Short mmCIF file of C-alpha atoms and ligand atoms in Angstrom, two decimals:
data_model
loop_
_atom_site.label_atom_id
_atom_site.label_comp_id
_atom_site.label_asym_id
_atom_site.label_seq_id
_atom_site.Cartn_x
_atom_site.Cartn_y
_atom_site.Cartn_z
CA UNK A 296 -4.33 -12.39 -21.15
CA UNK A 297 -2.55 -15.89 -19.51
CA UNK A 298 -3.07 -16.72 -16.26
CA UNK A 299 -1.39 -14.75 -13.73
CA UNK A 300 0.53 -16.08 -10.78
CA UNK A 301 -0.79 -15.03 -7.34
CA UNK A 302 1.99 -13.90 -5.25
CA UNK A 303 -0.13 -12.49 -2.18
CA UNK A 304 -3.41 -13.24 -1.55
CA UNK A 305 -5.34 -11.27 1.04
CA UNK A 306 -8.91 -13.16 2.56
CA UNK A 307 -11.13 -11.20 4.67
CA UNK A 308 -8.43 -9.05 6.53
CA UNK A 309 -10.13 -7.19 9.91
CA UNK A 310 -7.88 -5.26 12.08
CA UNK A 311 -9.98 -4.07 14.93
CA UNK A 312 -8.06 -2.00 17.65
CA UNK A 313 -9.36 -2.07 21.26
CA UNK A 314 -10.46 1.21 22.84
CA UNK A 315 -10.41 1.95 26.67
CA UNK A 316 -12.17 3.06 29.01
CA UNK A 317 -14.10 2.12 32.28
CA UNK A 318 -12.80 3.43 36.23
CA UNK A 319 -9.39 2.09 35.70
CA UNK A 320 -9.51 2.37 31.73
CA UNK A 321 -8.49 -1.12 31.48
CA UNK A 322 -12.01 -2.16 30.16
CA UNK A 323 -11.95 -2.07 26.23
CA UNK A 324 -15.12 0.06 25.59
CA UNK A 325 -15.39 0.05 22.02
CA UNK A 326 -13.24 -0.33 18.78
CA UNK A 327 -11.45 0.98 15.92
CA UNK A 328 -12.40 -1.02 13.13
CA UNK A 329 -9.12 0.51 11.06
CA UNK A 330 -9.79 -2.62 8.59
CA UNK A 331 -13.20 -4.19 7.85
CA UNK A 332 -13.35 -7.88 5.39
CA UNK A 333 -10.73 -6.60 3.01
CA UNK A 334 -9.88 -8.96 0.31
CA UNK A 335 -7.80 -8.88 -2.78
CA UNK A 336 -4.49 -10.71 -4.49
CA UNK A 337 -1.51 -9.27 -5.88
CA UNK A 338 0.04 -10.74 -9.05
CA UNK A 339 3.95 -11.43 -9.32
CA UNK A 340 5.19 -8.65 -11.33
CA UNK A 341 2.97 -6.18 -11.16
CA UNK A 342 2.09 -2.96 -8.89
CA UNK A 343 -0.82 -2.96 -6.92
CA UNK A 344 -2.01 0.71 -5.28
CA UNK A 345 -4.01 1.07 -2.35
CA UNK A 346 -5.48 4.38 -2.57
CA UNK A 347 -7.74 6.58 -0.12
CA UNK A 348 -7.83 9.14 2.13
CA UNK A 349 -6.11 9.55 5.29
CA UNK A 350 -7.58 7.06 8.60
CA UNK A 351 -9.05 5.11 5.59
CA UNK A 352 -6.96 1.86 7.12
CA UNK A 353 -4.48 1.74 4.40
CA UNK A 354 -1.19 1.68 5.78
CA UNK A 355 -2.93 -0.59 8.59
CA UNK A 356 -3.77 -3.00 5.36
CA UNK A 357 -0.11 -3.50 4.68
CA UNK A 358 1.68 -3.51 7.94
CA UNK A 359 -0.89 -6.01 9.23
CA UNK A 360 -0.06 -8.14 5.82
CA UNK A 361 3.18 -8.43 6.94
CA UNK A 362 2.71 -8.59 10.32
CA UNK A 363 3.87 -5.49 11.86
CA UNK A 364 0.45 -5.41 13.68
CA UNK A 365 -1.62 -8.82 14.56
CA UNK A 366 -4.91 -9.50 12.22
CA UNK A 367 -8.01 -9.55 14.27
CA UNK A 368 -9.68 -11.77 11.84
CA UNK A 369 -8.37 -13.27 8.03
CA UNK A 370 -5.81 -14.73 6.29
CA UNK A 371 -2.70 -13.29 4.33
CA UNK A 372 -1.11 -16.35 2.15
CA UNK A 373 2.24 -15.58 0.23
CA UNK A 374 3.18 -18.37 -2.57
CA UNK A 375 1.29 -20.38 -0.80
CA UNK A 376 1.95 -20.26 2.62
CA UNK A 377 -0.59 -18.83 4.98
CA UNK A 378 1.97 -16.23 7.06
CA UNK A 379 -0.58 -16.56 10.21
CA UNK A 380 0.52 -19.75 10.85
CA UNK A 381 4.31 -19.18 10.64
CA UNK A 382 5.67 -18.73 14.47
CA UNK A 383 7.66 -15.93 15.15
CA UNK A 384 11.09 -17.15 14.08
CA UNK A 385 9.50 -18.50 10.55
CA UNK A 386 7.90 -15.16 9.88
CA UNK A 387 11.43 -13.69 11.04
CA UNK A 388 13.14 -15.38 8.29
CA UNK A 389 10.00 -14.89 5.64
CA UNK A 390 10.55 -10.92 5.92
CA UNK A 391 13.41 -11.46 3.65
CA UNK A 392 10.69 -11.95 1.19
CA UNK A 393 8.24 -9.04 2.39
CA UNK A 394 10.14 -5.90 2.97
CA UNK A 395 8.44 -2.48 3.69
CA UNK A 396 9.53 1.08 3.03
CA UNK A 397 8.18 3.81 5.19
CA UNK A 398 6.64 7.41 4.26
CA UNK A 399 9.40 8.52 6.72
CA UNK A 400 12.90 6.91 6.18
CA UNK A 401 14.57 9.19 8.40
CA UNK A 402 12.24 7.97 10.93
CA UNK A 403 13.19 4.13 10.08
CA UNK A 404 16.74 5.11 10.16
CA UNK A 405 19.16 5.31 13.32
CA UNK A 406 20.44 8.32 13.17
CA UNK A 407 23.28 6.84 15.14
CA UNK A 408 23.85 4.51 12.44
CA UNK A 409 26.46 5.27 9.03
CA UNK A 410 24.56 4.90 5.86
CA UNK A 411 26.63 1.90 4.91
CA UNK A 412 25.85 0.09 8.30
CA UNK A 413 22.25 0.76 7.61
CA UNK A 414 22.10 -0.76 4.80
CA UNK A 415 23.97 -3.48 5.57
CA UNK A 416 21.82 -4.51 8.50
CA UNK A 417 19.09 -6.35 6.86
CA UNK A 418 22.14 -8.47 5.44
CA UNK A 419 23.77 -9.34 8.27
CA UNK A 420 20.67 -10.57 10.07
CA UNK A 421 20.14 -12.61 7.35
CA UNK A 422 23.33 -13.88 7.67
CA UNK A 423 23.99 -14.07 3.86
CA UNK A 424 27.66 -12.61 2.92
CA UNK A 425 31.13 -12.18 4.33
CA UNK A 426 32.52 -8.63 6.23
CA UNK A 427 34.22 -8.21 2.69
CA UNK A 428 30.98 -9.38 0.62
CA UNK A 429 28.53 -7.08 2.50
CA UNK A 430 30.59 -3.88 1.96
CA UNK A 431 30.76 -4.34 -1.75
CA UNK A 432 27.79 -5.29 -1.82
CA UNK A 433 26.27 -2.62 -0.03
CA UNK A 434 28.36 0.31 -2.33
CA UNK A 435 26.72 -1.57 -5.24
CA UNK A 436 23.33 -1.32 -3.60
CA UNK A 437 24.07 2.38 -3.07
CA UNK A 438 25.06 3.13 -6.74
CA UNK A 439 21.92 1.20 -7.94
CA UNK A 440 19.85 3.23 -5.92
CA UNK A 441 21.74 6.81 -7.73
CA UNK A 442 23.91 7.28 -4.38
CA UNK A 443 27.56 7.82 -4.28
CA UNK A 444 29.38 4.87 -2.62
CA UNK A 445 32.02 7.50 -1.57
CA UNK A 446 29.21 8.47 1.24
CA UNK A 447 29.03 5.48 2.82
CA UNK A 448 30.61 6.76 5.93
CA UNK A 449 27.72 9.32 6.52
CA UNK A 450 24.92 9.70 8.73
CA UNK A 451 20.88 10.29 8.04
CA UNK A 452 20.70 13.74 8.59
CA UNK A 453 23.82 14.41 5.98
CA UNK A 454 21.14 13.65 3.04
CA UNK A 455 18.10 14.85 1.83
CA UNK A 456 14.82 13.48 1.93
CA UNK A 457 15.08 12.23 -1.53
CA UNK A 458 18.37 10.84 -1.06
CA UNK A 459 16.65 9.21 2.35
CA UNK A 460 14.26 7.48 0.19
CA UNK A 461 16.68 5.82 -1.69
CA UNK A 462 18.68 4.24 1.28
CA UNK A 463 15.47 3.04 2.55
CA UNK A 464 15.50 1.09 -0.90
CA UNK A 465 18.49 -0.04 -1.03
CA UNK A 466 18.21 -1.08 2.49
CA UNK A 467 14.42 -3.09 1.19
CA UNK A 468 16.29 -4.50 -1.76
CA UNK A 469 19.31 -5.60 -0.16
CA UNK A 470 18.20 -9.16 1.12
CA UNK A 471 16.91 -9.51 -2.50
CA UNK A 472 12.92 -9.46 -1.53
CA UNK A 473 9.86 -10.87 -3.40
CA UNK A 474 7.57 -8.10 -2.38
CA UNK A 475 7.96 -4.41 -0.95
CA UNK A 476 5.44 -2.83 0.37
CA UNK A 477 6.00 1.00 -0.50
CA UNK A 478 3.79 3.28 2.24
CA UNK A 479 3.53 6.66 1.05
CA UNK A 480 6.95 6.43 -0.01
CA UNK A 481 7.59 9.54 -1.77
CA UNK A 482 4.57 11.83 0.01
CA UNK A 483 6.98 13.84 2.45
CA UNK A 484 8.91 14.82 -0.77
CA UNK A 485 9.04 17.92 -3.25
CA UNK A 486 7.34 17.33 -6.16
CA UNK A 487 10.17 17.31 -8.27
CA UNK A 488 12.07 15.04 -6.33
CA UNK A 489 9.00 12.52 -6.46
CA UNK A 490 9.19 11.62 -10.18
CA UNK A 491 12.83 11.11 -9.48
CA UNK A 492 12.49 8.46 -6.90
CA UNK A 493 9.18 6.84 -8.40
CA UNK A 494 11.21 6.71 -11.88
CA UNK A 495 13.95 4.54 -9.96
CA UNK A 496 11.26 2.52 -8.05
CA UNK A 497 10.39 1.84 -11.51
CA UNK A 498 13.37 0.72 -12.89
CA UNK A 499 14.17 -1.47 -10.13
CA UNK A 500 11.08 -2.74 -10.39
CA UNK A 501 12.10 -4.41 -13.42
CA UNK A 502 15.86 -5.07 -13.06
CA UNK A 503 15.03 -6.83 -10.08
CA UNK A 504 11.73 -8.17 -10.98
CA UNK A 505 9.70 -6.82 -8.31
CA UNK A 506 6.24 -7.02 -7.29
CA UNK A 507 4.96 -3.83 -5.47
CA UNK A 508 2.24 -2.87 -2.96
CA UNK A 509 1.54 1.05 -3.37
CA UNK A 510 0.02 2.52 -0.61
CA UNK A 511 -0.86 6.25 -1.45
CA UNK A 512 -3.33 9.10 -0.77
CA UNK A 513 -2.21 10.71 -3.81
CA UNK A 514 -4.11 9.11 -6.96
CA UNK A 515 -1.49 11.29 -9.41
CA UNK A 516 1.09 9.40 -7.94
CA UNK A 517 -0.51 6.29 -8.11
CA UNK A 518 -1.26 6.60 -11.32
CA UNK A 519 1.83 6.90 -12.33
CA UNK A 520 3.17 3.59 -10.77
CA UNK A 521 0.47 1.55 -10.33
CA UNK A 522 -1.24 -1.03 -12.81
CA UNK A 523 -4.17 -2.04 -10.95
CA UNK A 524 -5.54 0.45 -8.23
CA UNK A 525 -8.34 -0.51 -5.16
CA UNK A 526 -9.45 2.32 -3.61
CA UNK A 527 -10.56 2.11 0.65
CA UNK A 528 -13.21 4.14 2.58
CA UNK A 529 -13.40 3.94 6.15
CA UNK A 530 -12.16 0.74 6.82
CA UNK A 531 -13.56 -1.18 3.23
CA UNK A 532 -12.24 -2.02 -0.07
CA UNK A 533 -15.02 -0.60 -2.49
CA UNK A 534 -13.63 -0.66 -5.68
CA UNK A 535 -10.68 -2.53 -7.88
CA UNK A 536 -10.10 -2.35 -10.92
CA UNK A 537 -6.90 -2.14 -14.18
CA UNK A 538 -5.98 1.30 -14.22
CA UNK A 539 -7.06 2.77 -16.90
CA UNK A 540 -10.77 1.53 -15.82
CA UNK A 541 -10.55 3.57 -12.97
CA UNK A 542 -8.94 6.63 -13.67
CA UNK A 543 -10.95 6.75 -17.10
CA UNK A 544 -14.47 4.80 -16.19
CA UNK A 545 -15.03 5.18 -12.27
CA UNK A 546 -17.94 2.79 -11.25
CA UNK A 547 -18.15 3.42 -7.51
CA UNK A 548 -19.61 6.97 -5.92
CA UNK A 549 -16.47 7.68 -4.03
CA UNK A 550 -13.79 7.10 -6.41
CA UNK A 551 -15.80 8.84 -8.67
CA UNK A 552 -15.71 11.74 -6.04
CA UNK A 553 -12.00 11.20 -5.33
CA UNK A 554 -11.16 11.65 -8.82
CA UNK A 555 -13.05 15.01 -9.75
CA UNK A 556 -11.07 16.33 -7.28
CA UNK A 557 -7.41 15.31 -9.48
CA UNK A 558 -6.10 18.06 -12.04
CA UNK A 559 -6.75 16.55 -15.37
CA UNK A 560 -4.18 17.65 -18.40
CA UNK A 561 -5.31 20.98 -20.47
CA UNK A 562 -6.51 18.52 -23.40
CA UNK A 563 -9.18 16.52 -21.68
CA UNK A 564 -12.26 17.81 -20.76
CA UNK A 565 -12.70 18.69 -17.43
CA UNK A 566 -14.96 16.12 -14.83
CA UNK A 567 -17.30 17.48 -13.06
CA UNK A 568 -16.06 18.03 -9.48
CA UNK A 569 -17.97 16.23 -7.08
CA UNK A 570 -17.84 17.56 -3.15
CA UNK A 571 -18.28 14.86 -0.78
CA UNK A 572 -20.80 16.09 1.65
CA UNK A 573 -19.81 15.92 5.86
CA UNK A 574 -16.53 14.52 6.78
CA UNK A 575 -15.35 10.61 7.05
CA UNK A 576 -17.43 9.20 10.24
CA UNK A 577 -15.99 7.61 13.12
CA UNK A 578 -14.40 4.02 12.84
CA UNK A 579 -15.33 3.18 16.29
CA UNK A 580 -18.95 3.65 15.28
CA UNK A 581 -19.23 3.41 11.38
CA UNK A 582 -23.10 3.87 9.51
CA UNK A 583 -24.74 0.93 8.88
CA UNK A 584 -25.33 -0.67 5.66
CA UNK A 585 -23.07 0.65 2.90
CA UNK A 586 -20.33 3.07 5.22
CA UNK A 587 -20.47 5.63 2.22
CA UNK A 588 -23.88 6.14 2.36
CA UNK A 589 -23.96 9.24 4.99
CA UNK A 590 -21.81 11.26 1.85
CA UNK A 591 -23.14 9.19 -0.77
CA UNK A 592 -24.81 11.49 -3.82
CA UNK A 593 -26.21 8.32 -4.89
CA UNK A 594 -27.66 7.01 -1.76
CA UNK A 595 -30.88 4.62 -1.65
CA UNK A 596 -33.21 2.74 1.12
CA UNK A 597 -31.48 -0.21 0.76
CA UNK A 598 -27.87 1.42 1.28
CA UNK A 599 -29.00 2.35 4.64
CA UNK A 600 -29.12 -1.26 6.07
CA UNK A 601 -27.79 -3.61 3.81
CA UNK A 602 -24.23 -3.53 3.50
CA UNK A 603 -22.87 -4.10 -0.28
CA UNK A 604 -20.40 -7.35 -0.84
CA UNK A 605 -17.49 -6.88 -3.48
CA UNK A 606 -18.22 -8.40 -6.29
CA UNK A 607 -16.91 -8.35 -9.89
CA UNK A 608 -19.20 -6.57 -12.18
CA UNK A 609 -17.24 -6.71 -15.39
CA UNK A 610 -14.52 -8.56 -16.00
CA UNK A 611 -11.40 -7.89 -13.37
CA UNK A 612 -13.43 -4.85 -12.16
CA UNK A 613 -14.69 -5.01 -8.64
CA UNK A 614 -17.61 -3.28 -6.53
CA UNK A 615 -18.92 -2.72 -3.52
CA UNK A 616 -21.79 -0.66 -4.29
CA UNK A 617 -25.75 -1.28 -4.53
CA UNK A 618 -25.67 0.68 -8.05
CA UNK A 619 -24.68 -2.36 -9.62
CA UNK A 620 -26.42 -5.06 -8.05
CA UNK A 621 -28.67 -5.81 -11.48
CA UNK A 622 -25.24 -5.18 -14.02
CA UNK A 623 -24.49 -8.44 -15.54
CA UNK A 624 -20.91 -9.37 -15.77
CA UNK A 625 -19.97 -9.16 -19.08
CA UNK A 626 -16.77 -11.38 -19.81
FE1 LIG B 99 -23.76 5.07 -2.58
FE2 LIG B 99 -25.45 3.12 -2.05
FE3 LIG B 99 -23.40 2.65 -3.61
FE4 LIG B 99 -23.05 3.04 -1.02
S1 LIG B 99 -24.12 1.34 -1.97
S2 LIG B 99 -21.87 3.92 -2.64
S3 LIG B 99 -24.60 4.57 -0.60
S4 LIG B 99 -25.11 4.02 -4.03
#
């Protein structure tokens, strides 16, 4: 394989949000460390899913990469440029770049607001067309994304959650962006209307060259989408790795947990289904060492105080685990 062009590269991310307390509870007490030292680049061209389960500090990955939310600690660089040191105005105009669809479109959507002047609102802050330009282009927009142009003049609440999905990317791909970042983008939908929209994420995906960030507690889903997949616990990357690694050769005790739980097909022979012992602990006061280690089936002394780096134990496939501290990286 060539070498492949970094389009997002992601250093040691910590996201840390104060808790209150104290007589007048303006004294921060403790806090929620939603992301812990998370690391990883995402390759132009290709999908990248974030996978875990809920609280794990997913979506709190991605809106802090594009600065929804502040970093505590960590850098996020996109072609290059290192987005912490953009002021607000420079980061303003970089969103044209980095656009985000939400689990929720009807949520990101005024419901005061026609589905054509939705759409066209990312356009006109970026200032790009004429009145006459932005309509047409927005009906385009609208039958690229499988909606009738005809139905520009309606509101939110006139479509269905499916159709929702699909103004929230046409609104994303309307200022003609780099990366989206697609938060459990089809989870609040039936099942069947799911493959629709991932099919069409898809196929823009490659009409308008695209580079995606999946964020998903579904690993079906991702699987479908996704060509590389890191999976978070509690905070921490612990595993990354090609797809078809990881859904077929799980190294690390969790994902191999998460995916015993996943249906396989008839034809394949069933994995053993592994139940994850306790729930998730708190991330205002996670274990020591390795976090997994209070559900871990595979638990030793040392994962009780020494906390496991990532590290790359074959070639593209990454760790965080004490199990393969002796593997040699075989290239
Ligand atoms: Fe389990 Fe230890 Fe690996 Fe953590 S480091 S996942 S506790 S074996």
């Amino acid at each position: 394989m060539g070498e492949r062009e970094v389009l997002l590269e992601v250093k040691g991310l910590k996201k840390y949000f104060p808790i209150k307390g104290g007589i007048f509870g303006k004294k921060t007490v403790n806090h929620v460390r939603a992301v812990e030292d998370v690391s990883f680049n995402v390759y132009k061209g290709e999908t990248l899913g974030i996978v875990g389960e809920s609280g794990c500090g997913k979506s709190t990955t991605g809106r802090t990469i594009l600065r929804l939310i502040d970093p505590t600690e960590g850098s996020v660089t996109f072609e290059g440029v290192d987005l912490a040191s953009l002021s607000a105005s420079d980061m303003r105009k970089k969103r044209k770049d980095l656009q985000i669809v939400f689990q929720d479109p009807f949520a990101s959507l005024n419901p005061r607001f026609k589905v054509g002047k939705a759409i066209e609102e990312p356009l006109k802050i970026f200032g790009t067309y004429s009145d006459s330009q932005r309509k047409e282009k927005v009906k385009d927009l609208m039958k690229q994304v499988g909606l009738k142009p005809e139905h520009i003049d309606r509101y939110p609440h006139q479509f269905s959650g499916g159709q929702r999905q699909r103004i929230g990317m046409a609104r994303a791909l309307s200022v003609q962006p780099k990366l989206i970042i697609l938060d459990e983008p089809v989870s609040a939908l039936d099942v069947s209307v799911q493959s629709q929209v991932l099919n069409l994420m898809q196929q823009l995906q490659e009409e308008y060259s695209l580079t995606y960030l999946f964020i998903s507690h579904d690993l079906s889903v991702v699987k479908h989408l996704c060509d590389r997949v890191a999976v978070m616990y509690l905070g921490h990357m612990v595993e990354l790795a090609d797809k078809r690694h990881l859904y077929n050769e799980p190294l690390h005790p969790y994902t191999k947990a998460l995916l015993s739980a996943v249906p396989t097909p008839n034809l394949k022979p069933k994995r053993e289904r592994i139940i994850l012992q306790g729930s998730v602990p708190s991330p205002s006061n996670p274990p020591s060492g390795c976090v997994f280690h209070t559900r871990c089936h595979e638990c030793m002394d040392i994962c009780k105080t020494e906390k496991p780096e990532m590290r790359e134990v074959r070639e593209g496939r990454y760790v965080a685990c004490h199990l393969y501290n002796e593997e040699e990286r075989t290239v």
